[in-house]
Amino acid sequence: MSAAACAALVERADPDRFRAVMASPVAARQILFPLIAFNIEVSRAPWVTQEPMIAEMRLQWWRDALEEIGKGGPVRKHEIVDALAGVLDAEGAACLDTLIAMRRWDIYKDAFADEAHLTDYLDATSGGLIWTAARLLGATAEKVVRDFAYGVGVANLLRAVPELEDRGRIPLLDGTPQGVRDLAQVGLDRLNSAAKMKAQVPASAAPALLTGWAARPVLGQAIASPQRVIDGALAPGHLRFTYVAVRGWAY
């Protein structure tokens, strides 16, 4: 039931990734659904309350759950925690703990301090999730996976800009059209770097990267027309998913 609960949550809250997971082998789904469900719960924790202390407590709850999983002993009763404990090892628990720690930025209204801060945020969040999934599915080329994940993170951030700004956040270091182009280009460059080295990622780990299927067209649209970021008009298109799903990778 915990696995079914994870799949149902992903279907409701993250339809892009749900499509990718459902196009993956059953064995990969058993790893991907718990990880993505965990990511959904953690990523929305800062937004379900206006009280920073309560948001901090929600994130700490998940950090404590990961600590229990990492120790290999009994874990708290929770559908997603149960499923996660069945697939996650100590290394993965530590990586996802870093993801949660970085998500504390979402609680407050401070801007990113500088480019390094933004890079660390994307590497810990998008990078931590996709790398953990890929590693559990057999990947060893961490830099290749994290380059890919960085591009995915940039694309996801750009798609979220209107909502983040509506909530009083400052998601971009430079919100000018050129600033948007530059950020999207960095993300696209990292995707291209990963694509050149895709042979280093085994086919077994491809489903982890398929979850980022929307990144390339989104980044391309942001480069060509930065106004689409402000308008919330970045959309990958259904044909893109069909294209990458047939090929089994999303570079």
Coordinates of N, CA and C in Angstrom, one line a residue:
M1 N 0.8 -1.2 0.0 CA 0.0 0.0 0.0 C 0.8 1.3 0.0
S2 N 2.0 1.2 0.6 CA 2.9 2.4 0.7 C 3.4 2.8 -0.7
A3 N 3.7 1.8 -1.5 CA 4.1 2.0 -2.9 C 3.0 2.6 -3.7
A4 N 1.7 2.1 -3.5 CA 0.6 2.6 -4.2 C 0.3 4.1 -3.8
A5 N 0.5 4.4 -2.5 CA 0.3 5.7 -2.1 C 1.3 6.7 -2.7
C6 N 2.5 6.3 -2.8 CA 3.5 7.1 -3.5 C 3.2 7.4 -4.9
A7 N 2.7 6.4 -5.6 CA 2.4 6.5 -7.0 C 1.2 7.5 -7.2
A8 N 0.2 7.3 -6.3 CA -1.0 8.2 -6.3 C -0.6 9.7 -6.1
L9 N 0.3 9.9 -5.1 CA 0.7 11.2 -4.8 C 1.4 11.9 -6.0
V10 N 2.3 11.1 -6.6 CA 3.1 11.6 -7.8 C 2.1 11.9 -8.9
E11 N 1.2 11.1 -9.1 CA 0.2 11.3 -10.2 C -0.5 12.6 -10.0
R12 N -0.9 12.9 -8.8 CA -1.7 14.1 -8.5 C -0.8 15.4 -8.6
A13 N 0.4 15.3 -8.0 CA 1.2 16.5 -7.7 C 2.3 16.7 -8.7
D14 N 2.7 15.7 -9.5 CA 3.9 15.9 -10.4 C 3.6 15.1 -11.7
P15 N 2.6 15.5 -12.5 CA 2.3 14.7 -13.6 C 3.4 14.5 -14.7
D16 N 4.3 15.5 -14.8 CA 5.4 15.3 -15.8 C 6.3 14.1 -15.4
R17 N 6.6 14.1 -14.1 CA 7.5 12.9 -13.6 C 6.6 11.6 -13.6
F18 N 5.4 11.7 -13.3 CA 4.5 10.5 -13.3 C 4.5 9.8 -14.6
R19 N 4.4 10.6 -15.7 CA 4.4 10.0 -17.0 C 5.7 9.3 -17.3
A20 N 6.8 10.0 -16.9 CA 8.1 9.4 -17.1 C 8.3 8.1 -16.3
V21 N 7.8 8.0 -15.1 CA 8.0 6.8 -14.3 C 7.1 5.7 -14.9
M22 N 5.9 6.0 -15.3 CA 5.1 5.0 -15.9 C 5.6 4.4 -17.2
A23 N 6.5 5.2 -17.8 CA 7.1 4.7 -19.1 C 8.4 3.9 -18.8
S24 N 8.7 3.7 -17.5 CA 9.9 3.0 -17.1 C 9.6 1.5 -16.7
P25 N 10.6 0.7 -16.6 CA 10.3 -0.7 -16.1 C 9.8 -0.7 -14.7
V26 N 9.1 -1.8 -14.4 CA 8.4 -1.9 -13.1 C 9.5 -1.8 -12.0
A27 N 10.6 -2.4 -12.1 CA 11.7 -2.4 -11.1 C 12.1 -1.0 -10.8
A28 N 12.2 -0.2 -11.9 CA 12.6 1.2 -11.7 C 11.5 2.0 -11.0
R29 N 10.3 1.7 -11.3 CA 9.2 2.4 -10.7 C 9.2 2.3 -9.1
Q30 N 9.6 1.1 -8.7 CA 9.6 0.8 -7.3 C 10.6 1.7 -6.5
I31 N 11.6 2.2 -7.2 CA 12.6 3.1 -6.6 C 12.2 4.6 -6.9
L32 N 11.7 4.9 -8.1 CA 11.4 6.3 -8.4 C 10.2 6.8 -7.7
F33 N 9.1 6.1 -7.6 CA 7.9 6.6 -7.0 C 8.2 7.0 -5.5
P34 N 8.8 6.2 -4.7 CA 9.1 6.7 -3.3 C 10.0 7.9 -3.3
L35 N 11.0 8.0 -4.1 CA 11.9 9.2 -4.1 C 11.1 10.4 -4.6
I36 N 10.3 10.3 -5.6 CA 9.6 11.5 -6.1 C 8.5 11.9 -5.1
A37 N 7.9 10.9 -4.5 CA 6.9 11.3 -3.5 C 7.5 12.0 -2.3
F38 N 8.7 11.5 -1.9 CA 9.4 12.2 -0.8 C 9.7 13.6 -1.3
N39 N 10.2 13.8 -2.5 CA 10.5 15.1 -3.0 C 9.3 16.1 -3.0
I40 N 8.2 15.6 -3.3 CA 7.0 16.4 -3.3 C 6.7 16.8 -1.9
E41 N 6.7 15.9 -0.9 CA 6.4 16.3 0.4 C 7.4 17.3 1.0
V42 N 8.6 17.1 0.7 CA 9.7 18.1 1.2 C 9.5 19.4 0.5
S43 N 9.3 19.4 -0.8 CA 9.3 20.7 -1.5 C 8.1 21.5 -1.2
R44 N 7.0 20.9 -0.8 CA 5.8 21.7 -0.4 C 5.8 22.0 1.1
A45 N 6.6 21.4 1.9 CA 6.6 21.7 3.3 C 6.7 23.2 3.7
P46 N 7.6 23.9 3.0 CA 7.7 25.4 3.3 C 6.5 26.2 2.9
W47 N 5.6 25.7 2.1 CA 4.5 26.5 1.6 C 3.2 26.2 2.2
V48 N 3.1 25.3 3.1 CA 1.8 24.9 3.7 C 1.5 25.7 4.9
T49 N 2.4 26.6 5.3 CA 2.2 27.4 6.5 C 2.9 28.8 6.3
Q50 N 2.3 29.8 6.9 CA 3.0 31.1 6.9 C 4.0 31.3 8.1
E51 N 4.0 30.3 9.0 CA 4.9 30.3 10.1 C 6.2 29.6 9.8
P52 N 7.3 30.4 9.8 CA 8.6 29.7 9.5 C 9.0 28.6 10.4
M53 N 8.7 28.8 11.7 CA 9.0 27.8 12.7 C 8.3 26.5 12.4
I54 N 7.0 26.5 12.0 CA 6.3 25.3 11.7 C 6.9 24.7 10.4
A55 N 7.3 25.5 9.5 CA 7.9 24.9 8.2 C 9.2 24.3 8.6
E56 N 10.0 24.9 9.4 CA 11.2 24.3 9.9 C 11.0 22.9 10.5
M57 N 10.0 22.9 11.4 CA 9.6 21.6 12.0 C 9.2 20.5 11.1
R58 N 8.5 20.9 10.0 CA 8.1 19.9 9.0 C 9.3 19.4 8.3
L59 N 10.2 20.2 7.9 CA 11.4 19.8 7.3 C 12.3 18.9 8.2
Q60 N 12.3 19.3 9.5 CA 13.1 18.5 10.5 C 12.5 17.1 10.6
W61 N 11.2 17.0 10.5 CA 10.5 15.7 10.6 C 11.1 14.8 9.6
W62 N 11.2 15.3 8.4 CA 11.8 14.5 7.3 C 13.3 14.2 7.5
R63 N 14.0 15.1 8.0 CA 15.4 14.9 8.3 C 15.5 13.7 9.3
D64 N 14.7 13.8 10.3 CA 14.7 12.7 11.4 C 14.4 11.4 10.7
A65 N 13.4 11.4 9.8 CA 13.0 10.1 9.2 C 14.2 9.6 8.3
L66 N 14.9 10.4 7.7 CA 16.1 10.0 6.9 C 17.2 9.4 7.8
E67 N 17.3 10.1 8.9 CA 18.3 9.6 9.9 C 18.0 8.2 10.3
E68 N 16.7 7.9 10.6 CA 16.3 6.5 11.0 C 16.6 5.6 9.8
I69 N 16.3 6.0 8.6 CA 16.5 5.1 7.5 C 18.0 4.8 7.3
G70 N 18.8 5.9 7.5 CA 20.3 5.7 7.3 C 20.9 4.8 8.3
K71 N 20.3 4.8 9.5 CA 20.8 3.9 10.6 C 20.4 2.4 10.4
G72 N 19.4 2.2 9.5 CA 19.0 0.8 9.2 C 18.2 0.2 10.2
G73 N 17.7 0.9 11.2 CA 16.8 0.4 12.3 C 15.3 0.6 12.0
P74 N 14.5 0.6 13.0 CA 13.1 0.9 12.8 C 12.9 2.3 12.4
V75 N 11.8 2.5 11.6 CA 11.5 3.8 11.1 C 10.1 4.2 11.5
R76 N 9.8 5.4 11.6 CA 8.4 5.9 11.9 C 7.4 5.4 10.9
K77 N 6.2 5.2 11.4 CA 5.1 4.7 10.5 C 4.6 5.8 9.6
H78 N 4.8 5.7 8.4 CA 4.3 6.7 7.4 C 4.4 6.1 6.0
E79 N 3.4 6.2 5.2 CA 3.4 5.5 3.9 C 4.7 5.8 3.1
I80 N 5.0 7.0 3.0 CA 6.2 7.4 2.1 C 7.5 6.9 2.8
V81 N 7.6 7.1 4.1 CA 8.8 6.7 4.8 C 9.0 5.2 4.7
D82 N 7.9 4.4 4.8 CA 7.9 3.0 4.7 C 8.5 2.6 3.3
A83 N 7.9 3.2 2.3 CA 8.4 2.9 0.9 C 9.8 3.3 0.7
L84 N 10.2 4.5 1.2 CA 11.5 5.0 1.1 C 12.6 4.1 1.8
A85 N 12.2 3.7 2.9 CA 13.1 2.8 3.7 C 13.4 1.5 2.9
G86 N 12.5 1.1 2.1 CA 12.6 -0.1 1.3 C 13.6 0.0 0.2
V87 N 14.0 1.2 -0.2 CA 14.8 1.4 -1.4 C 16.1 2.2 -1.1
L88 N 16.1 2.9 0.0 CA 17.2 3.9 0.2 C 18.2 3.3 1.1
D89 N 19.5 3.6 0.8 CA 20.6 3.2 1.6 C 21.1 4.4 2.4
A90 N 22.2 4.2 3.2 CA 22.7 5.2 4.1 C 23.3 6.4 3.2
E91 N 23.9 6.1 2.1 CA 24.5 7.1 1.3 C 23.3 8.0 0.7
G92 N 22.3 7.3 0.2 CA 21.1 8.0 -0.3 C 20.5 8.9 0.7
A93 N 20.3 8.4 2.0 CA 19.7 9.1 3.0 C 20.5 10.4 3.3
A94 N 21.8 10.3 3.3 CA 22.7 11.5 3.6 C 22.5 12.5 2.4
C95 N 22.4 12.0 1.2 CA 22.3 12.9 0.1 C 21.0 13.7 0.1
L96 N 19.9 12.9 0.5 CA 18.6 13.6 0.6 C 18.5 14.5 1.8
D97 N 19.2 14.2 2.8 CA 19.3 15.1 3.9 C 19.8 16.5 3.5
T98 N 20.8 16.5 2.7 CA 21.4 17.7 2.1 C 20.3 18.5 1.3
L99 N 19.5 17.7 0.6 CA 18.4 18.3 -0.2 C 17.5 19.0 0.7
I100 N 17.1 18.4 1.8 CA 16.2 19.0 2.8 C 16.8 20.3 3.4
A101 N 18.0 20.2 3.8 CA 18.7 21.3 4.4 C 18.7 22.5 3.4
M102 N 18.9 22.3 2.2 CA 18.9 23.4 1.2 C 17.5 23.9 1.0
R103 N 16.5 23.1 1.2 CA 15.1 23.5 1.0 C 14.7 24.6 2.1
R104 N 15.5 24.7 3.1 CA 15.2 25.8 4.1 C 15.1 27.1 3.4
W105 N 15.8 27.3 2.3 CA 15.8 28.6 1.6 C 14.4 29.0 1.2
D106 N 13.6 27.9 0.9 CA 12.2 28.2 0.4 C 11.3 28.8 1.5
I107 N 11.7 28.6 2.7 CA 10.8 29.1 3.8 C 10.9 30.6 3.9
Y108 N 12.0 31.2 3.6 CA 12.2 32.6 3.9 C 12.1 33.4 2.5
K109 N 12.2 34.7 2.6 CA 12.0 35.5 1.4 C 13.4 36.2 1.0
D110 N 14.5 35.7 1.5 CA 15.7 36.2 1.1 C 16.1 35.8 -0.4
A111 N 16.8 36.6 -1.1 CA 17.2 36.2 -2.4 C 18.4 35.3 -2.3
F112 N 18.8 34.6 -3.4 CA 20.0 33.9 -3.4 C 21.2 34.9 -3.2
A113 N 22.2 34.5 -2.4 CA 23.3 35.4 -2.1 C 24.1 35.8 -3.3
D114 N 24.3 34.8 -4.1 CA 25.2 34.9 -5.3 C 25.0 33.7 -6.2
E115 N 25.8 33.7 -7.3 CA 25.6 32.6 -8.2 C 26.0 31.3 -7.6
A116 N 27.0 31.3 -6.7 CA 27.4 30.0 -6.1 C 26.3 29.5 -5.2
H117 N 25.6 30.4 -4.5 CA 24.5 29.9 -3.7 C 23.4 29.3 -4.5
L118 N 23.0 29.9 -5.7 CA 22.0 29.3 -6.6 C 22.5 28.0 -7.1
T119 N 23.8 27.9 -7.5 CA 24.3 26.6 -8.0 C 24.2 25.5 -6.9
D120 N 24.6 25.9 -5.7 CA 24.5 24.9 -4.6 C 23.1 24.4 -4.4
Y121 N 22.1 25.4 -4.5 CA 20.7 25.0 -4.3 C 20.3 24.0 -5.3
L122 N 20.6 24.3 -6.6 CA 20.1 23.4 -7.7 C 20.8 22.1 -7.6
D123 N 22.1 22.1 -7.2 CA 22.8 20.8 -7.1 C 22.3 20.0 -6.0
A124 N 21.9 20.6 -4.9 CA 21.4 19.8 -3.7 C 20.0 19.3 -3.9
T125 N 19.2 20.1 -4.6 CA 17.8 19.8 -4.8 C 17.6 18.9 -6.0
S126 N 17.7 19.5 -7.2 CA 17.5 18.7 -8.4 C 18.6 17.6 -8.5
G127 N 19.8 18.1 -8.2 CA 21.0 17.1 -8.3 C 20.9 16.0 -7.3
G128 N 20.6 16.3 -6.1 CA 20.5 15.3 -5.1 C 19.4 14.2 -5.4
L129 N 18.3 14.7 -5.9 CA 17.2 13.8 -6.2 C 17.6 12.9 -7.3
I130 N 18.0 13.5 -8.5 CA 18.2 12.7 -9.7 C 19.5 11.8 -9.5
W131 N 20.5 12.3 -8.8 CA 21.7 11.5 -8.6 C 21.3 10.3 -7.7
T132 N 20.6 10.5 -6.7 CA 20.2 9.4 -5.8 C 19.4 8.3 -6.6
A133 N 18.5 8.8 -7.4 CA 17.7 7.8 -8.2 C 18.6 7.1 -9.1
A134 N 19.4 7.8 -9.8 CA 20.3 7.1 -10.8 C 21.3 6.2 -10.2
R135 N 21.9 6.6 -9.1 CA 22.8 5.7 -8.4 C 22.1 4.4 -7.9
L136 N 20.9 4.5 -7.4 CA 20.2 3.3 -6.9 C 19.8 2.4 -8.1
L137 N 19.8 3.0 -9.3 CA 19.5 2.2 -10.5 C 20.8 1.8 -11.2
G138 N 21.9 2.0 -10.6 CA 23.1 1.5 -11.2 C 24.1 2.4 -11.8
A139 N 23.9 3.7 -11.7 CA 24.8 4.7 -12.3 C 26.0 4.9 -11.4
T140 N 27.1 5.2 -12.0 CA 28.3 5.6 -11.2 C 29.0 6.9 -11.6
A141 N 28.6 7.4 -12.8 CA 29.1 8.6 -13.3 C 28.4 9.8 -12.7
E142 N 28.8 10.2 -11.5 CA 28.1 11.2 -10.8 C 28.1 12.6 -11.5
K143 N 29.2 13.0 -12.1 CA 29.3 14.3 -12.7 C 28.4 14.4 -13.9
V144 N 28.3 13.3 -14.7 CA 27.4 13.3 -15.9 C 25.9 13.5 -15.4
V145 N 25.6 12.7 -14.4 CA 24.2 12.8 -13.9 C 23.9 14.2 -13.3
R146 N 24.8 14.7 -12.5 CA 24.6 16.0 -11.9 C 24.6 17.1 -12.9
D147 N 25.4 17.0 -14.0 CA 25.3 18.0 -15.1 C 23.9 18.0 -15.7
F148 N 23.4 16.8 -15.9 CA 22.0 16.7 -16.4 C 21.0 17.3 -15.5
A149 N 21.2 16.9 -14.2 CA 20.2 17.3 -13.2 C 20.2 18.9 -13.0
Y150 N 21.4 19.5 -13.2 CA 21.5 20.9 -13.0 C 20.6 21.6 -14.1
G151 N 20.7 21.1 -15.3 CA 19.9 21.6 -16.4 C 18.4 21.5 -16.1
V152 N 18.0 20.3 -15.5 CA 16.6 20.1 -15.1 C 16.2 21.0 -14.0
G153 N 17.1 21.3 -13.1 CA 16.8 22.2 -12.0 C 16.6 23.6 -12.5
V154 N 17.4 24.1 -13.4 CA 17.2 25.4 -14.0 C 15.9 25.5 -14.7
A155 N 15.6 24.5 -15.5 CA 14.3 24.5 -16.2 C 13.1 24.5 -15.2
N156 N 13.2 23.7 -14.2 CA 12.1 23.7 -13.2 C 12.0 25.0 -12.4
L157 N 13.1 25.6 -12.1 CA 13.1 26.9 -11.5 C 12.5 28.0 -12.4
L158 N 12.8 28.0 -13.6 CA 12.2 29.0 -14.5 C 10.7 28.8 -14.7
R159 N 10.3 27.6 -14.7 CA 8.8 27.3 -14.8 C 8.1 27.8 -13.6
A160 N 8.8 27.8 -12.4 CA 8.2 28.2 -11.2 C 8.2 29.7 -10.8
V161 N 8.9 30.4 -11.7 CA 9.2 31.8 -11.4 C 7.9 32.6 -11.1
P162 N 6.8 32.5 -11.9 CA 5.6 33.3 -11.6 C 5.0 33.0 -10.2
E163 N 4.9 31.7 -9.9 CA 4.4 31.4 -8.6 C 5.2 31.8 -7.5
L164 N 6.6 31.6 -7.6 CA 7.5 32.1 -6.5 C 7.4 33.6 -6.3
E165 N 7.3 34.3 -7.4 CA 7.2 35.8 -7.2 C 5.9 36.2 -6.6
D166 N 4.8 35.5 -7.0 CA 3.5 35.7 -6.4 C 3.5 35.5 -4.9
R167 N 4.4 34.6 -4.4 CA 4.5 34.2 -3.0 C 5.6 35.1 -2.3
G168 N 6.0 36.1 -3.0 CA 7.0 37.0 -2.4 C 8.4 36.6 -2.4
R169 N 8.8 35.6 -3.2 CA 10.1 35.1 -3.2 C 10.9 35.8 -4.4
I170 N 12.2 35.8 -4.3 CA 13.1 36.3 -5.4 C 13.9 35.2 -5.9
P171 N 13.3 34.5 -7.0 CA 14.0 33.3 -7.4 C 15.2 33.5 -8.4
L172 N 15.3 34.7 -8.9 CA 16.4 34.9 -9.9 C 17.4 35.9 -9.5
L173 N 18.6 35.6 -9.7 CA 19.7 36.6 -9.4 C 19.6 37.8 -10.3
D174 N 19.2 37.6 -11.6 CA 19.0 38.7 -12.5 C 17.8 38.4 -13.3
G175 N 16.7 39.1 -13.1 CA 15.4 38.9 -13.7 C 15.3 39.6 -15.0
T176 N 16.3 40.2 -15.5 CA 16.2 40.9 -16.8 C 16.2 39.8 -17.9
P177 N 15.7 40.2 -19.1 CA 15.7 39.2 -20.2 C 17.0 38.6 -20.5
Q178 N 18.1 39.4 -20.4 CA 19.4 38.8 -20.7 C 19.8 37.9 -19.5
G179 N 19.5 38.3 -18.3 CA 19.8 37.4 -17.2 C 19.1 36.1 -17.3
V180 N 17.8 36.1 -17.7 CA 17.1 34.8 -17.9 C 17.8 34.0 -19.0
R181 N 18.1 34.6 -20.1 CA 18.8 33.9 -21.2 C 20.1 33.3 -20.7
D182 N 20.9 34.0 -19.9 CA 22.2 33.5 -19.4 C 22.0 32.3 -18.5
L183 N 21.0 32.4 -17.6 CA 20.8 31.3 -16.7 C 20.3 30.0 -17.5
A184 N 19.4 30.2 -18.4 CA 18.9 29.1 -19.2 C 20.0 28.5 -20.1
Q185 N 20.9 29.4 -20.6 CA 22.0 28.9 -21.4 C 23.0 28.0 -20.6
V186 N 23.2 28.5 -19.3 CA 24.1 27.6 -18.5 C 23.5 26.3 -18.3
G187 N 22.2 26.3 -18.0 CA 21.5 25.0 -17.8 C 21.6 24.1 -19.1
L188 N 21.4 24.7 -20.2 CA 21.4 24.0 -21.5 C 22.8 23.5 -21.8
D189 N 23.8 24.3 -21.4 CA 25.2 23.9 -21.6 C 25.5 22.6 -20.7
R190 N 25.0 22.6 -19.5 CA 25.2 21.4 -18.7 C 24.5 20.2 -19.2
L191 N 23.3 20.4 -19.8 CA 22.6 19.3 -20.4 C 23.4 18.8 -21.6
N192 N 24.0 19.7 -22.4 CA 24.8 19.3 -23.6 C 26.0 18.5 -23.1
S193 N 26.6 19.0 -22.0 CA 27.8 18.3 -21.5 C 27.5 16.9 -21.1
A194 N 26.3 16.7 -20.4 CA 25.9 15.3 -20.1 C 25.6 14.5 -21.3
A195 N 25.0 15.1 -22.3 CA 24.6 14.3 -23.5 C 25.9 13.8 -24.2
K196 N 27.0 14.5 -24.2 CA 28.2 14.0 -24.8 C 28.8 12.8 -24.1
M197 N 28.4 12.7 -22.8 CA 29.0 11.6 -22.0 C 27.9 10.6 -21.6
K198 N 26.8 10.5 -22.4 CA 25.7 9.7 -22.0 C 26.0 8.2 -22.0
A199 N 27.0 7.8 -22.7 CA 27.4 6.4 -22.7 C 27.9 5.9 -21.4
Q200 N 28.3 6.9 -20.5 CA 28.8 6.5 -19.2 C 27.6 6.1 -18.2
V201 N 26.4 6.4 -18.6 CA 25.2 6.1 -17.8 C 24.6 4.8 -18.3
P202 N 24.5 3.7 -17.5 CA 23.9 2.5 -18.0 C 22.4 2.6 -18.3
A203 N 21.9 1.7 -19.1 CA 20.5 1.7 -19.5 C 19.6 1.6 -18.3
S204 N 20.1 0.9 -17.3 CA 19.3 0.6 -16.1 C 19.0 1.9 -15.4
A205 N 19.9 2.9 -15.5 CA 19.7 4.2 -14.8 C 18.9 5.2 -15.7
A206 N 18.7 4.9 -16.9 CA 18.0 5.9 -17.8 C 16.7 6.4 -17.3
P207 N 15.9 5.5 -16.6 CA 14.6 6.0 -16.1 C 14.7 7.2 -15.1
A208 N 15.8 7.3 -14.4 CA 16.0 8.4 -13.5 C 16.2 9.7 -14.3
L209 N 16.8 9.6 -15.5 CA 17.0 10.8 -16.3 C 15.8 11.1 -17.1
L210 N 15.0 10.1 -17.4 CA 13.8 10.3 -18.2 C 12.9 11.3 -17.4
T211 N 13.0 11.3 -16.1 CA 12.1 12.2 -15.3 C 12.4 13.7 -15.6
G212 N 13.5 14.0 -16.3 CA 13.9 15.3 -16.7 C 13.6 15.6 -18.1
W213 N 12.6 14.9 -18.7 CA 12.4 14.9 -20.1 C 12.0 16.3 -20.6
A214 N 11.4 17.2 -19.7 CA 10.9 18.5 -20.2 C 12.0 19.6 -20.2
A215 N 13.1 19.3 -19.7 CA 14.1 20.4 -19.5 C 14.6 21.0 -20.8
R216 N 15.0 20.2 -21.8 CA 15.6 20.8 -23.0 C 14.7 21.8 -23.7
P217 N 13.4 21.4 -24.0 CA 12.6 22.4 -24.7 C 12.3 23.6 -23.8
V218 N 12.1 23.5 -22.5 CA 11.9 24.6 -21.6 C 13.0 25.6 -21.6
L219 N 14.3 25.1 -21.6 CA 15.4 25.9 -21.6 C 15.5 26.6 -22.9
G220 N 15.2 25.9 -24.0 CA 15.3 26.5 -25.3 C 14.3 27.7 -25.5
Q221 N 13.1 27.5 -24.9 CA 12.1 28.5 -25.0 C 12.5 29.7 -24.2
A222 N 13.1 29.5 -23.0 CA 13.5 30.6 -22.2 C 14.6 31.4 -22.9
I223 N 15.5 30.8 -23.6 CA 16.6 31.5 -24.3 C 16.0 32.3 -25.5
A224 N 15.0 31.7 -26.2 CA 14.5 32.3 -27.4 C 13.5 33.5 -27.0
S225 N 12.8 33.3 -25.9 CA 11.8 34.3 -25.5 C 11.7 34.4 -24.0
P226 N 12.6 35.1 -23.3 CA 12.6 35.2 -21.9 C 11.2 35.7 -21.3
Q227 N 10.4 36.4 -22.1 CA 9.1 36.8 -21.6 C 8.2 35.7 -21.2
R228 N 8.5 34.5 -21.8 CA 7.7 33.3 -21.5 C 7.9 32.9 -20.0
V229 N 9.0 33.2 -19.5 CA 9.2 32.9 -18.1 C 8.3 33.7 -17.2
I230 N 8.2 35.0 -17.4 CA 7.4 35.9 -16.7 C 5.9 35.5 -16.9
D231 N 5.6 35.2 -18.1 CA 4.2 34.9 -18.4 C 3.7 33.5 -18.0
G232 N 4.7 32.7 -17.5 CA 4.3 31.3 -17.1 C 4.0 30.5 -18.3
A233 N 4.6 30.7 -19.4 CA 4.3 30.1 -20.7 C 5.3 29.1 -21.2
L234 N 6.1 28.6 -20.3 CA 7.1 27.6 -20.7 C 6.4 26.2 -20.7
A235 N 6.4 25.5 -21.8 CA 5.7 24.2 -21.9 C 6.5 23.3 -22.8
P236 N 6.8 22.1 -22.4 CA 7.6 21.2 -23.2 C 6.9 20.6 -24.4
G237 N 5.6 20.4 -24.3 CA 4.8 19.8 -25.4 C 4.8 18.2 -25.2
H238 N 3.7 17.7 -25.6 CA 3.5 16.2 -25.4 C 4.4 15.4 -26.4
L239 N 4.6 16.0 -27.6 CA 5.5 15.2 -28.6 C 6.9 15.0 -28.0
R240 N 7.3 16.0 -27.2 CA 8.7 15.9 -26.7 C 8.8 14.6 -25.8
F241 N 7.7 14.4 -25.0 CA 7.8 13.2 -24.1 C 7.8 11.9 -25.0
T242 N 7.0 11.9 -26.0 CA 7.0 10.7 -26.8 C 8.3 10.4 -27.5
Y243 N 9.0 11.5 -27.9 CA 10.3 11.4 -28.5 C 11.3 10.9 -27.6
V244 N 11.4 11.4 -26.4 CA 12.4 10.9 -25.4 C 12.1 9.5 -24.9
A245 N 10.8 9.2 -24.7 CA 10.4 7.9 -24.1 C 10.7 6.8 -25.1
V246 N 10.6 7.0 -26.4 CA 10.9 6.0 -27.4 C 12.4 5.7 -27.4
R247 N 13.2 6.8 -27.1 CA 14.7 6.6 -27.2 C 15.2 6.2 -25.8
G248 N 14.4 6.3 -24.8 CA 14.8 5.8 -23.5 C 15.7 6.8 -22.7
W249 N 16.0 8.0 -23.2 CA 16.8 8.9 -22.5 C 16.3 10.3 -22.8
A250 N 16.7 11.3 -22.0 CA 16.1 12.6 -22.1 C 17.2 13.7 -22.2
Y251 N 18.3 13.4 -22.8 CA 19.4 14.4 -23.0 C 19.0 15.4 -24.0

